[in-house]
Every structure is written in structure tokens, then in C-alpha cells.
PDB file of C-alpha atoms in Angstrom:
ATOM      1  CA  ASP Q   1     307.327 -95.253 246.293  1.00 60.00           C
ATOM      2  CA  ALA Q   2     309.864 -92.511 245.794  1.00 68.00           C
ATOM      3  CA  GLY Q   3     313.694 -93.807 245.665  1.00 91.00           C
ATOM      4  CA  ILE Q   4     314.834 -92.534 248.910  1.00 94.00           C
ATOM      5  CA  THR Q   5     317.348 -94.499 250.848  1.00 95.00           C
ATOM      6  CA  GLN Q   6     318.779 -93.800 254.450  1.00 96.00           C
ATOM      7  CA  SER Q   7     322.006 -95.235 256.119  1.00 96.00           C
ATOM      8  CA  PRO Q   8     322.037 -96.590 258.225  1.00 96.00           C
ATOM      9  CA  ARG Q   9     318.530 -97.533 259.618  1.00 95.00           C
ATOM     10  CA  HIS Q  10     319.877 -97.781 263.447  1.00 96.00           C
ATOM     11  CA  LYS Q  11     322.756 -96.723 264.855  1.00 97.00           C
ATOM     12  CA  VAL Q  12     324.393 -96.308 268.481  1.00 97.00           C
ATOM     13  CA  THR Q  13     327.051 -94.195 269.065  1.00 96.00           C
ATOM     14  CA  GLU Q  14     329.008 -92.292 272.221  1.00 96.00           C
ATOM     15  CA  THR Q  15     328.494 -88.643 273.551  1.00 97.00           C
ATOM     16  CA  GLY Q  16     331.393 -86.866 271.941  1.00 97.00           C
ATOM     17  CA  THR Q  17     332.089 -88.913 268.553  1.00 96.00           C
ATOM     18  CA  PRO Q  18     331.456 -87.796 265.110  1.00 96.00           C
ATOM     19  CA  VAL Q  19     328.418 -89.168 262.902  1.00 97.00           C
ATOM     20  CA  THR Q  20     327.211 -88.861 259.735  1.00 98.00           C
ATOM     21  CA  LEU Q  21     323.941 -89.940 258.120  1.00 98.00           C
ATOM     22  CA  ARG Q  22     323.220 -90.230 254.787  1.00 98.00           C
ATOM     23  CA  CYS Q  23     320.452 -89.865 252.297  1.00 98.00           C
ATOM     24  CA  HIS Q  24     320.679 -91.132 248.761  1.00 97.00           C
ATOM     25  CA  GLN Q  25     317.448 -90.406 246.148  1.00 97.00           C
ATOM     26  CA  THR Q  26     317.036 -91.280 242.708  1.00 96.00           C
ATOM     27  CA  GLU Q  27     314.349 -88.821 241.845  1.00 91.00           C
ATOM     28  CA  ASN Q  28     316.709 -86.049 240.644  1.00 91.00           C
ATOM     29  CA  HIS Q  29     314.530 -83.951 242.960  1.00 90.00           C
ATOM     30  CA  ARG Q  30     316.406 -80.372 243.466  1.00 89.00           C
ATOM     31  CA  TYR Q  31     315.140 -80.138 247.184  1.00 90.00           C
ATOM     32  CA  MET Q  32     316.414 -82.345 249.846  1.00 93.00           C
ATOM     33  CA  TYR Q  33     315.347 -81.877 254.111  1.00 93.00           C
ATOM     34  CA  TRP Q  34     316.867 -83.236 257.334  1.00 96.00           C
ATOM     35  CA  TYR Q  35     314.375 -83.734 259.765  1.00 96.00           C
ATOM     36  CA  ARG Q  36     314.111 -84.938 263.586  1.00 97.00           C
ATOM     37  CA  GLN Q  37     311.226 -86.278 265.101  1.00 95.00           C
ATOM     38  CA  ASP Q  38     310.789 -86.327 268.735  1.00 93.00           C
ATOM     39  CA  PRO Q  39     307.932 -87.247 270.889  1.00 87.00           C
ATOM     40  CA  GLY Q  40     305.557 -83.767 271.521  1.00 85.00           C
ATOM     41  CA  HIS Q  41     307.601 -81.912 269.248  1.00 88.00           C
ATOM     42  CA  GLY Q  42     306.237 -83.328 265.748  1.00 89.00           C
ATOM     43  CA  LEU Q  43     309.056 -83.158 263.061  1.00 92.00           C
ATOM     44  CA  ARG Q  44     311.656 -80.256 263.082  1.00 93.00           C
ATOM     45  CA  LEU Q  45     313.578 -78.976 260.145  1.00 92.00           C
ATOM     46  CA  ILE Q  46     317.501 -79.247 260.903  1.00 96.00           C
ATOM     47  CA  HIS Q  47     318.808 -78.053 257.442  1.00 95.00           C
ATOM     48  CA  TYR Q  48     317.475 -78.447 253.800  1.00 92.00           C
ATOM     49  CA  SER Q  49     319.392 -77.936 250.565  1.00 93.00           C
ATOM     50  CA  TYR Q  50     318.088 -76.025 247.100  1.00 88.00           C
ATOM     51  CA  GLY Q  51     320.695 -77.783 245.240  1.00 90.00           C
ATOM     52  CA  VAL Q  52     324.200 -78.820 244.857  1.00 94.00           C
ATOM     53  CA  LYS Q  53     326.313 -76.924 246.999  1.00 93.00           C
ATOM     54  CA  ASP Q  54     323.376 -74.922 248.138  1.00 93.00           C
ATOM     55  CA  THR Q  55     322.088 -75.094 252.162  1.00 94.00           C
ATOM     56  CA  ASP Q  56     320.386 -73.307 254.886  1.00 92.00           C
ATOM     57  CA  LYS Q  57     319.401 -73.900 258.437  1.00 92.00           C
ATOM     58  CA  GLY Q  58     316.549 -74.885 259.862  1.00 90.00           C
ATOM     59  CA  GLU Q  59     314.846 -74.239 263.269  1.00 88.00           C
ATOM     60  CA  VAL Q  60     317.117 -76.942 265.214  1.00 94.00           C
ATOM     61  CA  SER Q  61     320.403 -76.405 263.064  1.00 95.00           C
ATOM     62  CA  ASP Q  62     322.871 -76.206 266.441  1.00 96.00           C
ATOM     63  CA  GLY Q  63     325.062 -79.099 266.481  1.00 96.00           C
ATOM     64  CA  TYR Q  64     324.532 -79.767 263.026  1.00 97.00           C
ATOM     65  CA  SER Q  65     326.167 -79.605 259.254  1.00 97.00           C
ATOM     66  CA  VAL Q  66     325.239 -80.678 256.035  1.00 97.00           C
ATOM     67  CA  SER Q  67     326.975 -81.111 252.713  1.00 97.00           C
ATOM     68  CA  ARG Q  68     325.360 -81.876 249.396  1.00 97.00           C
ATOM     69  CA  SER Q  69     327.973 -82.493 246.678  1.00 96.00           C
ATOM     70  CA  LYS Q  70     325.788 -84.334 244.207  1.00 96.00           C
ATOM     71  CA  THR Q  71     322.127 -84.203 243.553  1.00 95.00           C
ATOM     72  CA  GLU Q  72     321.620 -87.355 244.656  1.00 96.00           C
ATOM     73  CA  ASP Q  73     323.112 -87.233 248.341  1.00 97.00           C
ATOM     74  CA  PHE Q  74     322.778 -85.481 251.128  1.00 98.00           C
ATOM     75  CA  LEU Q  75     324.477 -86.269 253.999  1.00 98.00           C
ATOM     76  CA  LEU Q  76     323.987 -84.747 258.149  1.00 98.00           C
ATOM     77  CA  THR Q  77     326.710 -84.551 260.090  1.00 98.00           C
ATOM     78  CA  LEU Q  78     327.159 -84.340 264.179  1.00 97.00           C
ATOM     79  CA  GLU Q  79     330.045 -83.084 264.506  1.00 93.00           C
ATOM     80  CA  SER Q  80     330.403 -84.481 268.245  1.00 96.00           C
ATOM     81  CA  ALA Q  81     327.047 -86.327 269.136  1.00 97.00           C
ATOM     82  CA  THR Q  82     325.270 -85.286 272.391  1.00 97.00           C
ATOM     83  CA  SER Q  83     322.459 -87.262 274.183  1.00 97.00           C
ATOM     84  CA  SER Q  84     320.092 -84.724 273.454  1.00 96.00           C
ATOM     85  CA  GLN Q  85     320.812 -85.480 269.647  1.00 97.00           C
ATOM     86  CA  THR Q  86     318.823 -88.859 270.735  1.00 97.00           C
ATOM     87  CA  SER Q  87     316.332 -89.018 268.116  1.00 97.00           C
ATOM     88  CA  VAL Q  88     314.683 -90.467 264.899  1.00 96.00           C
ATOM     89  CA  TYR Q  89     315.954 -88.343 261.747  1.00 97.00           C
ATOM     90  CA  PHE Q  90     314.185 -88.357 258.676  1.00 96.00           C
ATOM     91  CA  CYS Q  91     315.215 -87.309 255.132  1.00 96.00           C
ATOM     92  CA  ALA Q  92     312.650 -85.680 252.883  1.00 93.00           C
ATOM     93  CA  ILE Q  93     312.856 -84.699 249.078  1.00 92.00           C
ATOM     94  CA  SER Q  94     310.586 -82.358 246.912  1.00 87.00           C
ATOM     95  CA  SER Q  95     310.878 -80.905 243.340  1.00 80.00           C
ATOM     96  CA  GLY Q  96     310.189 -77.504 245.241  1.00 65.00           C
ATOM     97  CA  THR Q  97     307.049 -75.947 243.612  1.00 62.00           C
ATOM     98  CA  GLU Q  98     304.938 -74.347 246.591  1.00 52.00           C
ATOM     99  CA  ASN Q  99     302.377 -76.746 246.524  1.00 54.00           C
ATOM    100  CA  GLU Q 100     304.635 -79.879 246.303  1.00 73.00           C
ATOM    101  CA  LYS Q 101     304.563 -82.903 248.899  1.00 81.00           C
ATOM    102  CA  LEU Q 102     307.481 -83.873 250.771  1.00 87.00           C
ATOM    103  CA  PHE Q 103     308.479 -87.747 249.881  1.00 90.00           C
ATOM    104  CA  PHE Q 104     310.113 -89.221 252.778  1.00 92.00           C
ATOM    105  CA  GLY Q 105     312.853 -92.110 253.811  1.00 93.00           C
ATOM    106  CA  SER Q 106     312.068 -94.456 256.524  1.00 92.00           C
ATOM    107  CA  GLY Q 107     314.145 -92.962 258.965  1.00 94.00           C
ATOM    108  CA  THR Q 108     317.336 -93.552 260.886  1.00 96.00           C
ATOM    109  CA  GLN Q 109     317.114 -94.033 264.885  1.00 96.00           C
ATOM    110  CA  LEU Q 110     320.408 -92.720 266.777  1.00 97.00           C
ATOM    111  CA  SER Q 111     321.071 -93.322 270.273  1.00 97.00           C
ATOM    112  CA  VAL Q 112     323.919 -91.370 271.670  1.00 97.00           C
ATOM    113  CA  LEU Q 113     324.830 -92.765 275.296  1.00 95.00           C
TER     114      LEU Q 113
ATOM    115  CA  ALA Z   1     306.080 -66.572 262.605  1.00 70.00           C
ATOM    116  CA  GLN Z   2     304.403 -69.954 261.025  1.00 76.00           C
ATOM    117  CA  SER Z   3     303.058 -72.324 263.125  1.00 85.00           C
ATOM    118  CA  VAL Z   4     300.958 -75.462 263.427  1.00 92.00           C
ATOM    119  CA  THR Z   5     298.862 -76.547 266.602  1.00 95.00           C
ATOM    120  CA  GLN Z   6     297.319 -80.050 267.149  1.00 96.00           C
ATOM    121  CA  PRO Z   7     295.670 -79.608 270.049  1.00 96.00           C
ATOM    122  CA  ASP Z   8     295.231 -83.026 271.003  1.00 95.00           C
ATOM    123  CA  ILE Z   9     298.113 -85.278 271.470  1.00 94.00           C
ATOM    124  CA  HIS Z  10     296.479 -88.453 271.170  1.00 95.00           C
ATOM    125  CA  ILE Z  11     292.566 -89.697 270.543  1.00 97.00           C
ATOM    126  CA  THR Z  12     290.630 -93.129 271.015  1.00 97.00           C
ATOM    127  CA  VAL Z  13     287.780 -93.788 268.540  1.00 97.00           C
ATOM    128  CA  SER Z  14     285.994 -97.042 268.184  1.00 97.00           C
ATOM    129  CA  GLU Z  15     286.087 -99.110 264.912  1.00 97.00           C
ATOM    130  CA  GLY Z  16     283.284 -97.995 262.628  1.00 97.00           C
ATOM    131  CA  ALA Z  17     282.637 -94.566 264.662  1.00 97.00           C
ATOM    132  CA  SER Z  18     283.723 -91.244 262.775  1.00 97.00           C
ATOM    133  CA  LEU Z  19     286.559 -88.753 263.364  1.00 97.00           C
ATOM    134  CA  GLU Z  20     287.904 -85.715 263.554  1.00 97.00           C
ATOM    135  CA  LEU Z  21     291.534 -84.442 264.341  1.00 98.00           C
ATOM    136  CA  ARG Z  22     292.096 -80.989 264.746  1.00 98.00           C
ATOM    137  CA  CYS Z  23     294.611 -78.415 263.211  1.00 97.00           C
ATOM    138  CA  ASN Z  24     295.134 -74.812 263.024  1.00 95.00           C
ATOM    139  CA  TYR Z  25     297.875 -72.972 261.495  1.00 91.00           C
ATOM    140  CA  SER Z  26     299.174 -68.886 262.178  1.00 86.00           C
ATOM    141  CA  TYR Z  27     300.027 -67.405 258.644  1.00 76.00           C
ATOM    142  CA  GLY Z  28     299.130 -64.266 257.314  1.00 65.00           C
ATOM    143  CA  ALA Z  29     298.148 -64.924 253.692  1.00 71.00           C
ATOM    144  CA  THR Z  30     296.527 -67.918 252.238  1.00 71.00           C
ATOM    145  CA  PRO Z  31     298.085 -71.068 253.374  1.00 79.00           C
ATOM    146  CA  TYR Z  32     299.468 -74.237 251.989  1.00 86.00           C
ATOM    147  CA  LEU Z  33     298.096 -77.059 253.847  1.00 90.00           C
ATOM    148  CA  PHE Z  34     298.724 -80.911 254.208  1.00 93.00           C
ATOM    149  CA  TRP Z  35     298.009 -84.062 256.271  1.00 96.00           C
ATOM    150  CA  TYR Z  36     300.374 -86.638 256.741  1.00 95.00           C
ATOM    151  CA  VAL Z  37     300.103 -90.184 258.116  1.00 96.00           C
ATOM    152  CA  GLN Z  38     302.741 -91.962 259.836  1.00 95.00           C
ATOM    153  CA  SER Z  39     302.487 -96.035 260.431  1.00 91.00           C
ATOM    154  CA  PRO Z  40     304.958 -97.095 262.872  1.00 86.00           C
ATOM    155  CA  GLY Z  41     308.709 -97.553 262.159  1.00 83.00           C
ATOM    156  CA  GLN Z  42     307.947 -95.755 258.926  1.00 85.00           C
ATOM    157  CA  GLY Z  43     308.414 -92.437 257.435  1.00 86.00           C
ATOM    158  CA  LEU Z  44     305.190 -90.247 256.492  1.00 90.00           C
ATOM    159  CA  GLN Z  45     303.272 -90.097 253.583  1.00 92.00           C
ATOM    160  CA  LEU Z  46     300.766 -87.391 252.437  1.00 92.00           C
ATOM    161  CA  LEU Z  47     297.174 -88.168 252.997  1.00 95.00           C
ATOM    162  CA  LEU Z  48     295.645 -84.908 251.286  1.00 94.00           C
ATOM    163  CA  LYS Z  49     296.632 -81.031 250.608  1.00 91.00           C
ATOM    164  CA  TYR Z  50     295.068 -77.727 250.122  1.00 90.00           C
ATOM    165  CA  PHE Z  51     296.576 -74.740 248.361  1.00 83.00           C
ATOM    166  CA  SER Z  52     293.234 -73.186 246.426  1.00 79.00           C
ATOM    167  CA  GLY Z  53     289.855 -73.763 245.209  1.00 82.00           C
ATOM    168  CA  ASP Z  54     287.394 -75.934 247.140  1.00 86.00           C
ATOM    169  CA  THR Z  55     287.779 -75.980 250.629  1.00 90.00           C
ATOM    170  CA  LEU Z  56     286.885 -79.442 251.622  1.00 95.00           C
ATOM    171  CA  VAL Z  57     289.580 -81.548 249.708  1.00 95.00           C
ATOM    172  CA  GLN Z  58     289.515 -85.290 249.077  1.00 95.00           C
ATOM    173  CA  GLY Z  59     292.641 -87.804 250.352  1.00 95.00           C
ATOM    174  CA  ILE Z  60     293.388 -91.233 250.046  1.00 94.00           C
ATOM    175  CA  LYS Z  61     291.905 -93.821 252.359  1.00 93.00           C
ATOM    176  CA  GLY Z  62     288.368 -92.094 252.530  1.00 95.00           C
ATOM    177  CA  PHE Z  63     290.275 -89.364 254.521  1.00 97.00           C
ATOM    178  CA  GLU Z  64     288.554 -85.717 254.078  1.00 97.00           C
ATOM    179  CA  ALA Z  65     289.401 -82.165 255.461  1.00 97.00           C
ATOM    180  CA  GLU Z  66     287.974 -78.209 254.948  1.00 96.00           C
ATOM    181  CA  PHE Z  67     289.775 -75.267 255.031  1.00 93.00           C
ATOM    182  CA  LYS Z  68     288.075 -72.672 257.154  1.00 93.00           C
ATOM    183  CA  ARG Z  69     289.700 -69.393 256.706  1.00 89.00           C
ATOM    184  CA  SER Z  70     287.872 -67.408 259.417  1.00 90.00           C
ATOM    185  CA  GLN Z  71     288.903 -70.258 261.992  1.00 92.00           C
ATOM    186  CA  SER Z  72     292.199 -70.876 260.910  1.00 91.00           C
ATOM    187  CA  SER Z  73     291.601 -74.571 260.714  1.00 94.00           C
ATOM    188  CA  PHE Z  74     292.151 -77.191 258.536  1.00 96.00           C
ATOM    189  CA  ASN Z  75     290.571 -80.361 259.944  1.00 98.00           C
ATOM    190  CA  LEU Z  76     291.017 -83.999 258.884  1.00 98.00           C
ATOM    191  CA  ARG Z  77     287.719 -86.351 259.336  1.00 98.00           C
ATOM    192  CA  LYS Z  78     286.847 -89.552 258.122  1.00 98.00           C
ATOM    193  CA  PRO Z  79     283.088 -90.876 258.465  1.00 97.00           C
ATOM    194  CA  SER Z  80     283.975 -94.549 259.517  1.00 97.00           C
ATOM    195  CA  VAL Z  81     287.284 -95.780 261.335  1.00 97.00           C
ATOM    196  CA  HIS Z  82     289.253 -98.679 260.300  1.00 96.00           C
ATOM    197  CA  TRP Z  83     291.191-100.538 262.626  1.00 95.00           C
ATOM    198  CA  SER Z  84     294.206 -99.905 260.181  1.00 94.00           C
ATOM    199  CA  ASP Z  85     293.890 -96.248 260.454  1.00 96.00           C
ATOM    200  CA  ALA Z  86     295.842 -96.367 263.935  1.00 96.00           C
ATOM    201  CA  ALA Z  87     298.903 -94.339 263.096  1.00 96.00           C
ATOM    202  CA  GLU Z  88     299.990 -91.025 263.913  1.00 96.00           C
ATOM    203  CA  TYR Z  89     298.634 -87.699 262.004  1.00 97.00           C
ATOM    204  CA  PHE Z  90     300.439 -84.612 261.097  1.00 96.00           C
ATOM    205  CA  CYS Z  91     299.170 -81.631 259.701  1.00 96.00           C
ATOM    206  CA  ALA Z  92     301.766 -79.053 257.914  1.00 92.00           C
ATOM    207  CA  VAL Z  93     302.127 -75.616 256.713  1.00 88.00           C
ATOM    208  CA  GLY Z  94     303.983 -75.201 253.274  1.00 78.00           C
ATOM    209  CA  PRO Z  95     306.587 -75.336 251.462  1.00 60.00           C
ATOM    210  CA  GLY Z  96     307.062 -72.094 249.750  1.00 56.00           C
ATOM    211  CA  ASN Z  97     305.042 -69.794 251.929  1.00 53.00           C
ATOM    212  CA  THR Z  98     306.767 -70.777 255.060  1.00 53.00           C
ATOM    213  CA  GLY Z  99     309.725 -69.013 253.453  1.00 54.00           C
ATOM    214  CA  GLY Z 100     312.636 -70.602 251.851  1.00 55.00           C
ATOM    215  CA  PHE Z 101     310.818 -73.853 250.646  1.00 64.00           C
ATOM    216  CA  LYS Z 102     310.234 -75.237 253.992  1.00 76.00           C
ATOM    217  CA  THR Z 103     307.581 -77.238 255.302  1.00 83.00           C
ATOM    218  CA  ILE Z 104     306.609 -76.717 259.238  1.00 87.00           C
ATOM    219  CA  PHE Z 105     304.863 -79.634 260.864  1.00 91.00           C
ATOM    220  CA  GLY Z 106     302.664 -80.126 263.911  1.00 93.00           C
ATOM    221  CA  ALA Z 107     303.409 -82.145 267.121  1.00 94.00           C
ATOM    222  CA  GLY Z 108     301.131 -84.769 265.644  1.00 95.00           C
ATOM    223  CA  THR Z 109     298.098 -86.504 266.974  1.00 97.00           C
ATOM    224  CA  ARG Z 110     298.111 -90.157 267.781  1.00 96.00           C
ATOM    225  CA  LEU Z 111     294.972 -92.264 266.512  1.00 97.00           C
ATOM    226  CA  PHE Z 112     293.954 -95.533 268.774  1.00 97.00           C
ATOM    227  CA  VAL Z 113     291.211 -97.616 267.556  1.00 97.00           C
ATOM    228  CA  LYS Z 114     289.696 -99.751 269.585  1.00 96.00           C
ATOM    229  CA  ALA Z 115     287.663-102.721 268.538  1.00 90.00           C
TER     230      ALA Z 115
END
């Protein structure tokens, strides 16, 4: 299995508080992604990174920011959490070639009350 | 814009029966297509992928999928379902041909297997 660790695995927080989720990889892959999974929507891309300090927005980026200061770490921050951000968040990595598959972490269950 | 449609939200199949999960995509050029499986509480795992060549591709766990350009489809099949196949299945397009190395996923089909 690919070495991807997401932390925390579960988090409950209150509306308006900042939250940071961490994704750590040991594969030295160039590309890292954050997805959210919601019933009826499948996985939707929030942000992705194609190198250290190189990031771009996905389809549902509003309310989220990311940072990648090292190849192995990709952080997702909710600046001010809202109930609509209650979801399961998955980190994924890939080597980046056109037909390359994604390797997924085990996910973070976030509940915003 | 590129998109992936999985028409069936859930499907129930008897153990030992055959299975077909539908996937339609929207993309102008030859797509790179994937099927992933997600067991409860887990991340996604690749079942198979297509990017060129033979339109019938074989994957893990006895699954196969057929790319049909004329129908813009990439349906997943298995001749005999096992109880352990109960999971959620996602069809996806990309990366590379969706722009910016982004993989686009369908909404998923949940498979229930009855004894």
C-alpha cells in the first residue's frame, strides 16, 4: 500500500473555528490532491498541488486553502468552518503521468456543529 | 466541461449472479478512464484503467470493463458476484486529459449483494 497518512482521522469542531487537516506521504510523489466525499456527489476536488509551493483550485475550493511547503506534506485549512463543510475528506497522491492512478489515504471524517 | 455519469445510485445483485455497472463520460478526445472501489470506512482502490489499445480491460478481483467510444461508455462487469464485492464503485476520467492533472469522479454506485 502507498504510504499516505491523514490526520486526524476524526474531528468534531464548532462553526466559525479554523481547522487544518494534514496529509503526509512517503512515496515522494509530485502530485497531491484533496477531495471531499458527500452522498450523491461522489468525490469532488477541492485543491491540488503539482509541486512544493505550487497549488491550484479544484471545483469546490471556496472556503478552503492549502499549503505545501515540503514534498511530503499537504495541508488543507478551513479558515472558518461551516456546517456545509461537514464531510469525509480524502487525500490522494500520484506520480502525475497522464494515465497514472491515484493512491488514496484512509480519510478524515469532519463534523462541524 | 468533462463529466462522468453513473446512472445507478445503488444496485442489488444476488451472490453468484452477473454484474454490470454503468458509466458514461463526456469528453471530446480519447479519455483516460478508471474504475475505483471503496469498501466501508476505507479510501478508494483502483480496479482497472483504460487509456489506449484493447477496449476490453481486465482488472483485479475478476472485474473487467469495456470502452465503447460510440456510446461514450465504460461499463464495469463481473460474471459472478461474491458477497465481498459489496462496496461503492466509482468511475473516473483523467488525470491529464481533464486539464491540470485532475481526476473527475462520478457520483458512485453502491452495490448490495444478497445471499
